[in-house]
Structure formats: structure tokens, C-alpha cells
């Protein structure tokens, strides 16, 4: 019963989102931020052997950098240097 309600409400959400013309712009904007965050983390890890600094490329770090941008990346670097 609960799974049926979850699936039905999810389908209603998708239908509601795709009714508006700005939804595709929003999805594209979100994908662009995620790709840029993954690229920044990849570049940081590419220079890892030289700087001895590696931040893992996972959902949490990509999400942090995609929401906060470059300050989020610097925050992860500072956290990595301070904690580990």
C-alpha cells in the first residue's frame, strides 16, 4: 500500500514538473553544476601526487562542490588537511 502511494506521488511529481517549460532549464542547470563539480574534483585529484592532497570523488563531495562551488572545494581541502 505504501509503495503504491510512493509510486503514484512520484509520477504526479514528474507530471507536474514536466508541465512547466522552465523545468528543462533547471535540470540542465543542475547537470551543469554537477559536471563542473566533478571536473574540479578530478583536476584536484589529478595533481594529487604533486600536492599530496586527494579528495575522494563521491556523491557527498560532488554535492558539496556543486552547491557551494569553489568555496566548497576549498572547504573540503581545508577539512582534509585539518582532520586527516
PDB file of N, CA and C in Angstrom:
ATOM      1  N   UNK A   1       0.821  -1.193   0.000  1.00  0.00           N
ATOM      2  CA  UNK A   1       0.000   0.000   0.000  1.00  0.00           C
ATOM      3  C   UNK A   1       0.868   1.263   0.000  1.00  0.00           C
ATOM      4  N   UNK A   2       1.908   1.265   0.871  1.00  0.00           N
ATOM      5  CA  UNK A   2       2.779   2.428   0.939  1.00  0.00           C
ATOM      6  C   UNK A   2       3.603   2.601  -0.339  1.00  0.00           C
ATOM      7  N   UNK A   3       4.038   1.490  -0.920  1.00  0.00           N
ATOM      8  CA  UNK A   3       4.790   1.576  -2.166  1.00  0.00           C
ATOM      9  C   UNK A   3       3.924   2.143  -3.289  1.00  0.00           C
ATOM     10  N   UNK A   4       2.679   1.768  -3.322  1.00  0.00           N
ATOM     11  CA  UNK A   4       1.757   2.299  -4.325  1.00  0.00           C
ATOM     12  C   UNK A   4       1.574   3.800  -4.190  1.00  0.00           C
ATOM     13  N   UNK A   5       1.448   4.263  -2.951  1.00  0.00           N
ATOM     14  CA  UNK A   5       1.312   5.702  -2.707  1.00  0.00           C
ATOM     15  C   UNK A   5       2.587   6.432  -3.108  1.00  0.00           C
ATOM     16  N   UNK A   6       3.731   5.838  -2.807  1.00  0.00           N
ATOM     17  CA  UNK A   6       5.012   6.452  -3.181  1.00  0.00           C
ATOM     18  C   UNK A   6       5.170   6.546  -4.697  1.00  0.00           C
ATOM     19  N   UNK A   7       4.856   5.492  -5.399  1.00  0.00           N
ATOM     20  CA  UNK A   7       4.972   5.489  -6.862  1.00  0.00           C
ATOM     21  C   UNK A   7       3.983   6.466  -7.485  1.00  0.00           C
ATOM     22  N   UNK A   8       2.754   6.487  -6.988  1.00  0.00           N
ATOM     23  CA  UNK A   8       1.742   7.397  -7.515  1.00  0.00           C
ATOM     24  C   UNK A   8       2.128   8.860  -7.286  1.00  0.00           C
ATOM     25  N   UNK A   9       2.619   9.180  -6.087  1.00  0.00           N
ATOM     26  CA  UNK A   9       3.012  10.557  -5.816  1.00  0.00           C
ATOM     27  C   UNK A   9       4.251  10.944  -6.612  1.00  0.00           C
ATOM     28  N   UNK A  10       5.162  10.006  -6.840  1.00  0.00           N
ATOM     29  CA  UNK A  10       6.330  10.275  -7.683  1.00  0.00           C
ATOM     30  C   UNK A  10       5.933  10.561  -9.122  1.00  0.00           C
ATOM     31  N   UNK A  11       4.984   9.788  -9.645  1.00  0.00           N
ATOM     32  CA  UNK A  11       4.501  10.041 -11.008  1.00  0.00           C
ATOM     33  C   UNK A  11       3.799  11.390 -11.109  1.00  0.00           C
ATOM     34  N   UNK A  12       3.020  11.738 -10.100  1.00  0.00           N
ATOM     35  CA  UNK A  12       2.377  13.056 -10.098  1.00  0.00           C
ATOM     36  C   UNK A  12       3.407  14.183 -10.056  1.00  0.00           C
ATOM     37  N   UNK A  13       4.481  13.992  -9.312  1.00  0.00           N
ATOM     38  CA  UNK A  13       5.541  14.986  -9.262  1.00  0.00           C
ATOM     39  C   UNK A  13       6.215  15.148 -10.611  1.00  0.00           C
ATOM     40  N   UNK A  14       6.501  14.045 -11.285  1.00  0.00           N
ATOM     41  CA  UNK A  14       7.126  14.110 -12.606  1.00  0.00           C
ATOM     42  C   UNK A  14       6.210  14.804 -13.603  1.00  0.00           C
ATOM     43  N   UNK A  15       4.920  14.481 -13.586  1.00  0.00           N
ATOM     44  CA  UNK A  15       3.966  15.122 -14.493  1.00  0.00           C
ATOM     45  C   UNK A  15       3.894  16.620 -14.214  1.00  0.00           C
ATOM     46  N   UNK A  16       3.874  16.994 -12.952  1.00  0.00           N
ATOM     47  CA  UNK A  16       3.812  18.408 -12.588  1.00  0.00           C
ATOM     48  C   UNK A  16       5.078  19.143 -13.017  1.00  0.00           C
ATOM     49  N   UNK A  17       6.224  18.509 -12.854  1.00  0.00           N
ATOM     50  CA  UNK A  17       7.475  19.154 -13.250  1.00  0.00           C
ATOM     51  C   UNK A  17       7.554  19.360 -14.756  1.00  0.00           C
ATOM     52  N   UNK A  18       7.146  18.365 -15.534  1.00  0.00           N
ATOM     53  CA  UNK A  18       7.291  18.464 -16.981  1.00  0.00           C
ATOM     54  C   UNK A  18       6.199  19.298 -17.641  1.00  0.00           C
ATOM     55  N   UNK A  19       5.252  19.784 -16.885  1.00  0.00           N
ATOM     56  CA  UNK A  19       4.252  20.697 -17.438  1.00  0.00           C
ATOM     57  C   UNK A  19       4.840  22.081 -17.673  1.00  0.00           C
ATOM     58  N   UNK A  20       5.774  22.484 -16.843  1.00  0.00           N
ATOM     59  CA  UNK A  20       6.342  23.810 -16.939  1.00  0.00           C
ATOM     60  C   UNK A  20       7.514  23.811 -17.909  1.00  0.00           C
ATOM     61  N   UNK A  21       7.658  24.902 -18.654  1.00  0.00           N
ATOM     62  CA  UNK A  21       8.716  24.963 -19.661  1.00  0.00           C
ATOM     63  C   UNK A  21      10.083  25.255 -19.047  1.00  0.00           C
ATOM     64  N   UNK A  22      10.126  25.750 -17.823  1.00  0.00           N
ATOM     65  CA  UNK A  22      11.401  26.067 -17.193  1.00  0.00           C
ATOM     66  C   UNK A  22      12.046  24.855 -16.530  1.00  0.00           C
ATOM     67  N   UNK A  23      11.368  23.742 -16.522  1.00  0.00           N
ATOM     68  CA  UNK A  23      11.900  22.539 -15.881  1.00  0.00           C
ATOM     69  C   UNK A  23      13.163  22.059 -16.571  1.00  0.00           C
ATOM     70  N   UNK A  24      13.186  22.081 -17.897  1.00  0.00           N
ATOM     71  CA  UNK A  24      14.346  21.598 -18.635  1.00  0.00           C
ATOM     72  C   UNK A  24      15.547  22.512 -18.423  1.00  0.00           C
ATOM     73  N   UNK A  25      15.309  23.813 -18.272  1.00  0.00           N
ATOM     74  CA  UNK A  25      16.401  24.727 -17.966  1.00  0.00           C
ATOM     75  C   UNK A  25      16.962  24.425 -16.583  1.00  0.00           C
ATOM     76  N   UNK A  26      16.081  24.143 -15.632  1.00  0.00           N
ATOM     77  CA  UNK A  26      16.502  23.849 -14.275  1.00  0.00           C
ATOM     78  C   UNK A  26      17.304  22.548 -14.229  1.00  0.00           C
ATOM     79  N   UNK A  27      16.847  21.541 -14.955  1.00  0.00           N
ATOM     80  CA  UNK A  27      17.552  20.258 -14.989  1.00  0.00           C
ATOM     81  C   UNK A  27      18.915  20.423 -15.670  1.00  0.00           C
ATOM     82  N   UNK A  28      18.959  21.192 -16.742  1.00  0.00           N
ATOM     83  CA  UNK A  28      20.229  21.462 -17.412  1.00  0.00           C
ATOM     84  C   UNK A  28      21.198  22.221 -16.521  1.00  0.00           C
ATOM     85  N   UNK A  29      20.688  23.198 -15.771  1.00  0.00           N
ATOM     86  CA  UNK A  29      21.496  23.971 -14.848  1.00  0.00           C
ATOM     87  C   UNK A  29      22.068  23.070 -13.752  1.00  0.00           C
ATOM     88  N   UNK A  30      21.251  22.165 -13.238  1.00  0.00           N
ATOM     89  CA  UNK A  30      21.687  21.230 -12.211  1.00  0.00           C
ATOM     90  C   UNK A  30      22.765  20.287 -12.755  1.00  0.00           C
ATOM     91  N   UNK A  31      22.562  19.769 -13.955  1.00  0.00           N
ATOM     92  CA  UNK A  31      23.542  18.870 -14.569  1.00  0.00           C
ATOM     93  C   UNK A  31      24.862  19.588 -14.837  1.00  0.00           C
ATOM     94  N   UNK A  32      24.782  20.856 -15.234  1.00  0.00           N
ATOM     95  CA  UNK A  32      25.994  21.634 -15.482  1.00  0.00           C
ATOM     96  C   UNK A  32      26.784  21.829 -14.193  1.00  0.00           C
ATOM     97  N   UNK A  33      26.110  22.111 -13.097  1.00  0.00           N
ATOM     98  CA  UNK A  33      26.788  22.278 -11.815  1.00  0.00           C
ATOM     99  C   UNK A  33      27.427  20.979 -11.351  1.00  0.00           C
ATOM    100  N   UNK A  34      26.740  19.867 -11.527  1.00  0.00           N
ATOM    101  CA  UNK A  34      27.291  18.575 -11.121  1.00  0.00           C
ATOM    102  C   UNK A  34      28.511  18.218 -11.968  1.00  0.00           C
ATOM    103  N   UNK A  35      28.449  18.469 -13.266  1.00  0.00           N
ATOM    104  CA  UNK A  35      29.582  18.179 -14.142  1.00  0.00           C
ATOM    105  C   UNK A  35      30.777  19.065 -13.803  1.00  0.00           C
ATOM    106  N   UNK A  36      30.525  20.347 -13.517  1.00  0.00           N
ATOM    107  CA  UNK A  36      31.603  21.259 -13.159  1.00  0.00           C
ATOM    108  C   UNK A  36      32.247  20.849 -11.840  1.00  0.00           C
ATOM    109  N   UNK A  37      31.444  20.420 -10.878  1.00  0.00           N
ATOM    110  CA  UNK A  37      31.973  19.983  -9.588  1.00  0.00           C
ATOM    111  C   UNK A  37      32.827  18.728  -9.747  1.00  0.00           C
ATOM    112  N   UNK A  38      32.353  17.775 -10.534  1.00  0.00           N
ATOM    113  CA  UNK A  38      33.135  16.552 -10.769  1.00  0.00           C
ATOM    114  C   UNK A  38      34.439  16.877 -11.485  1.00  0.00           C
ATOM    115  N   UNK A  39      34.391  17.824 -12.420  1.00  0.00           N
ATOM    116  CA  UNK A  39      35.602  18.232 -13.138  1.00  0.00           C
ATOM    117  C   UNK A  39      36.606  18.883 -12.189  1.00  0.00           C
ATOM    118  N   UNK A  40      36.142  19.755 -11.298  1.00  0.00           N
ATOM    119  CA  UNK A  40      37.038  20.396 -10.336  1.00  0.00           C
ATOM    120  C   UNK A  40      37.683  19.368  -9.404  1.00  0.00           C
ATOM    121  N   UNK A  41      36.898  18.425  -8.927  1.00  0.00           N
ATOM    122  CA  UNK A  41      37.460  17.392  -8.061  1.00  0.00           C
ATOM    123  C   UNK A  41      38.433  16.496  -8.814  1.00  0.00           C
ATOM    124  N   UNK A  42      38.146  16.220 -10.071  1.00  0.00           N
ATOM    125  CA  UNK A  42      39.060  15.410 -10.881  1.00  0.00           C
ATOM    126  C   UNK A  42      40.388  16.134 -11.083  1.00  0.00           C
ATOM    127  N   UNK A  43      40.326  17.430 -11.386  1.00  0.00           N
ATOM    128  CA  UNK A  43      41.550  18.211 -11.578  1.00  0.00           C
ATOM    129  C   UNK A  43      42.351  18.265 -10.278  1.00  0.00           C
ATOM    130  N   UNK A  44      41.665  18.434  -9.153  1.00  0.00           N
ATOM    131  CA  UNK A  44      42.357  18.447  -7.866  1.00  0.00           C
ATOM    132  C   UNK A  44      43.043  17.106  -7.612  1.00  0.00           C
ATOM    133  N   UNK A  45      42.373  16.010  -7.906  1.00  0.00           N
ATOM    134  CA  UNK A  45      42.963  14.692  -7.698  1.00  0.00           C
ATOM    135  C   UNK A  45      44.028  14.363  -8.735  1.00  0.00           C
ATOM    136  N   UNK A  46      43.973  15.021  -9.878  1.00  0.00           N
ATOM    137  CA  UNK A  46      44.997  14.814 -10.902  1.00  0.00           C
ATOM    138  C   UNK A  46      46.352  15.319 -10.420  1.00  0.00           C
ATOM    139  N   UNK A  47      46.350  16.408  -9.670  1.00  0.00           N
ATOM    140  CA  UNK A  47      47.586  16.949  -9.107  1.00  0.00           C
ATOM    141  C   UNK A  47      47.875  16.389  -7.714  1.00  0.00           C
ATOM    142  N   UNK A  48      47.162  15.368  -7.321  1.00  0.00           N
ATOM    143  CA  UNK A  48      47.334  14.747  -6.019  1.00  0.00           C
ATOM    144  C   UNK A  48      48.730  14.234  -5.727  1.00  0.00           C
ATOM    145  N   UNK A  49      49.401  13.566  -6.678  1.00  0.00           N
ATOM    146  CA  UNK A  49      50.766  13.101  -6.381  1.00  0.00           C
ATOM    147  C   UNK A  49      51.749  14.239  -6.120  1.00  0.00           C
ATOM    148  N   UNK A  50      51.509  15.394  -6.708  1.00  0.00           N
ATOM    149  CA  UNK A  50      52.417  16.524  -6.509  1.00  0.00           C
ATOM    150  C   UNK A  50      52.119  17.262  -5.204  1.00  0.00           C
ATOM    151  N   UNK A  51      50.861  17.382  -4.871  1.00  0.00           N
ATOM    152  CA  UNK A  51      50.468  18.151  -3.683  1.00  0.00           C
ATOM    153  C   UNK A  51      50.199  17.282  -2.467  1.00  0.00           C
ATOM    154  N   UNK A  52      50.181  15.975  -2.659  1.00  0.00           N
ATOM    155  CA  UNK A  52      49.854  15.012  -1.591  1.00  0.00           C
ATOM    156  C   UNK A  52      48.488  15.305  -0.979  1.00  0.00           C
ATOM    157  N   UNK A  53      47.570  15.700  -1.815  1.00  0.00           N
ATOM    158  CA  UNK A  53      46.218  16.023  -1.375  1.00  0.00           C
ATOM    159  C   UNK A  53      45.237  15.357  -2.324  1.00  0.00           C
ATOM    160  N   UNK A  54      44.410  14.482  -1.791  1.00  0.00           N
ATOM    161  CA  UNK A  54      43.411  13.802  -2.597  1.00  0.00           C
ATOM    162  C   UNK A  54      42.069  13.853  -1.889  1.00  0.00           C
ATOM    163  N   UNK A  55      41.071  14.373  -2.567  1.00  0.00           N
ATOM    164  CA  UNK A  55      39.705  14.418  -2.059  1.00  0.00           C
ATOM    165  C   UNK A  55      38.920  13.392  -2.862  1.00  0.00           C
ATOM    166  N   UNK A  56      38.228  12.470  -2.215  1.00  0.00           N
ATOM    167  CA  UNK A  56      37.526  11.425  -2.958  1.00  0.00           C
ATOM    168  C   UNK A  56      36.412  11.996  -3.835  1.00  0.00           C
ATOM    169  N   UNK A  57      36.206  11.362  -4.948  1.00  0.00           N
ATOM    170  CA  UNK A  57      35.170  11.761  -5.895  1.00  0.00           C
ATOM    171  C   UNK A  57      33.952  10.875  -5.641  1.00  0.00           C
ATOM    172  N   UNK A  58      33.077  11.324  -4.736  1.00  0.00           N
ATOM    173  CA  UNK A  58      31.883  10.565  -4.418  1.00  0.00           C
ATOM    174  C   UNK A  58      30.679  11.507  -4.379  1.00  0.00           C
ATOM    175  N   UNK A  59      29.538  10.975  -4.058  1.00  0.00           N
ATOM    176  CA  UNK A  59      28.296  11.748  -4.086  1.00  0.00           C
ATOM    177  C   UNK A  59      28.317  12.920  -3.111  1.00  0.00           C
ATOM    178  N   UNK A  60      28.869  12.720  -1.934  1.00  0.00           N
ATOM    179  CA  UNK A  60      28.891  13.781  -0.923  1.00  0.00           C
ATOM    180  C   UNK A  60      29.798  14.932  -1.340  1.00  0.00           C
ATOM    181  N   UNK A  61      30.979  14.623  -1.858  1.00  0.00           N
ATOM    182  CA  UNK A  61      31.899  15.698  -2.235  1.00  0.00           C
ATOM    183  C   UNK A  61      31.418  16.418  -3.494  1.00  0.00           C
ATOM    184  N   UNK A  62      30.906  15.690  -4.458  1.00  0.00           N
ATOM    185  CA  UNK A  62      30.365  16.333  -5.660  1.00  0.00           C
ATOM    186  C   UNK A  62      29.165  17.196  -5.311  1.00  0.00           C
ATOM    187  N   UNK A  63      28.315  16.718  -4.421  1.00  0.00           N
ATOM    188  CA  UNK A  63      27.165  17.510  -3.990  1.00  0.00           C
ATOM    189  C   UNK A  63      27.582  18.773  -3.271  1.00  0.00           C
ATOM    190  N   UNK A  64      28.594  18.671  -2.425  1.00  0.00           N
ATOM    191  CA  UNK A  64      29.078  19.842  -1.700  1.00  0.00           C
ATOM    192  C   UNK A  64      29.649  20.875  -2.651  1.00  0.00           C
ATOM    193  N   UNK A  65      30.471  20.432  -3.588  1.00  0.00           N
ATOM    194  CA  UNK A  65      31.087  21.372  -4.525  1.00  0.00           C
ATOM    195  C   UNK A  65      30.060  21.923  -5.507  1.00  0.00           C
ATOM    196  N   UNK A  66      29.071  21.130  -5.899  1.00  0.00           N
ATOM    197  CA  UNK A  66      28.068  21.642  -6.834  1.00  0.00           C
ATOM    198  C   UNK A  66      27.164  22.670  -6.177  1.00  0.00           C
ATOM    199  N   UNK A  67      26.902  22.547  -4.883  1.00  0.00           N
ATOM    200  CA  UNK A  67      26.058  23.524  -4.189  1.00  0.00           C
ATOM    201  C   UNK A  67      26.863  24.758  -3.799  1.00  0.00           C
ATOM    202  N   UNK A  68      28.062  24.561  -3.256  1.00  0.00           N
ATOM    203  CA  UNK A  68      28.839  25.680  -2.736  1.00  0.00           C
ATOM    204  C   UNK A  68      29.852  26.253  -3.719  1.00  0.00           C
ATOM    205  N   UNK A  69      30.197  25.501  -4.761  1.00  0.00           N
ATOM    206  CA  UNK A  69      31.142  25.997  -5.760  1.00  0.00           C
ATOM    207  C   UNK A  69      32.584  25.886  -5.284  1.00  0.00           C
ATOM    208  N   UNK A  70      33.400  26.837  -5.722  1.00  0.00           N
ATOM    209  CA  UNK A  70      34.824  26.827  -5.383  1.00  0.00           C
ATOM    210  C   UNK A  70      35.042  26.974  -3.868  1.00  0.00           C
ATOM    211  N   UNK A  71      34.267  27.819  -3.159  1.00  0.00           N
ATOM    212  CA  UNK A  71      34.442  27.830  -1.698  1.00  0.00           C
ATOM    213  C   UNK A  71      34.162  26.469  -1.053  1.00  0.00           C
ATOM    214  N   UNK A  72      33.255  25.699  -1.611  1.00  0.00           N
ATOM    215  CA  UNK A  72      33.004  24.353  -1.112  1.00  0.00           C
ATOM    216  C   UNK A  72      34.189  23.443  -1.345  1.00  0.00           C
ATOM    217  N   UNK A  73      34.848  23.599  -2.488  1.00  0.00           N
ATOM    218  CA  UNK A  73      36.049  22.824  -2.776  1.00  0.00           C
ATOM    219  C   UNK A  73      37.157  23.188  -1.805  1.00  0.00           C
ATOM    220  N   UNK A  74      37.332  24.474  -1.560  1.00  0.00           N
ATOM    221  CA  UNK A  74      38.340  24.904  -0.600  1.00  0.00           C
ATOM    222  C   UNK A  74      38.013  24.422   0.812  1.00  0.00           C
ATOM    223  N   UNK A  75      36.717  24.381   1.146  1.00  0.00           N
ATOM    224  CA  UNK A  75      36.307  23.870   2.442  1.00  0.00           C
ATOM    225  C   UNK A  75      36.666  22.383   2.576  1.00  0.00           C
ATOM    226  N   UNK A  76      36.444  21.606   1.519  1.00  0.00           N
ATOM    227  CA  UNK A  76      36.792  20.184   1.559  1.00  0.00           C
ATOM    228  C   UNK A  76      38.296  19.980   1.676  1.00  0.00           C
ATOM    229  N   UNK A  77      39.064  20.829   0.985  1.00  0.00           N
ATOM    230  CA  UNK A  77      40.525  20.740   1.074  1.00  0.00           C
ATOM    231  C   UNK A  77      40.978  21.072   2.492  1.00  0.00           C
ATOM    232  N   UNK A  78      40.423  22.142   3.076  1.00  0.00           N
ATOM    233  CA  UNK A  78      40.790  22.505   4.445  1.00  0.00           C
ATOM    234  C   UNK A  78      40.389  21.423   5.425  1.00  0.00           C
ATOM    235  N   UNK A  79      39.223  20.835   5.222  1.00  0.00           N
ATOM    236  CA  UNK A  79      38.778  19.755   6.095  1.00  0.00           C
ATOM    237  C   UNK A  79      39.684  18.538   5.972  1.00  0.00           C
ATOM    238  N   UNK A  80      40.112  18.247   4.757  1.00  0.00           N
ATOM    239  CA  UNK A  80      41.012  17.121   4.535  1.00  0.00           C
ATOM    240  C   UNK A  80      42.366  17.368   5.203  1.00  0.00           C
ATOM    241  N   UNK A  81      42.882  18.608   5.111  1.00  0.00           N
ATOM    242  CA  UNK A  81      44.177  18.912   5.722  1.00  0.00           C
ATOM    243  C   UNK A  81      44.079  18.973   7.246  1.00  0.00           C
ATOM    244  N   UNK A  82      42.958  19.423   7.759  1.00  0.00           N
ATOM    245  CA  UNK A  82      42.825  19.624   9.190  1.00  0.00           C
ATOM    246  C   UNK A  82      42.526  18.313   9.916  1.00  0.00           C
ATOM    247  N   UNK A  83      41.622  17.513   9.365  1.00  0.00           N
ATOM    248  CA  UNK A  83      41.184  16.300  10.055  1.00  0.00           C
ATOM    249  C   UNK A  83      42.162  15.155   9.826  1.00  0.00           C
ATOM    250  N   UNK A  84      42.590  14.966   8.619  1.00  0.00           N
ATOM    251  CA  UNK A  84      43.418  13.792   8.307  1.00  0.00           C
ATOM    252  C   UNK A  84      44.878  14.127   8.352  1.00  0.00           C
TER     253      UNK A  84
END
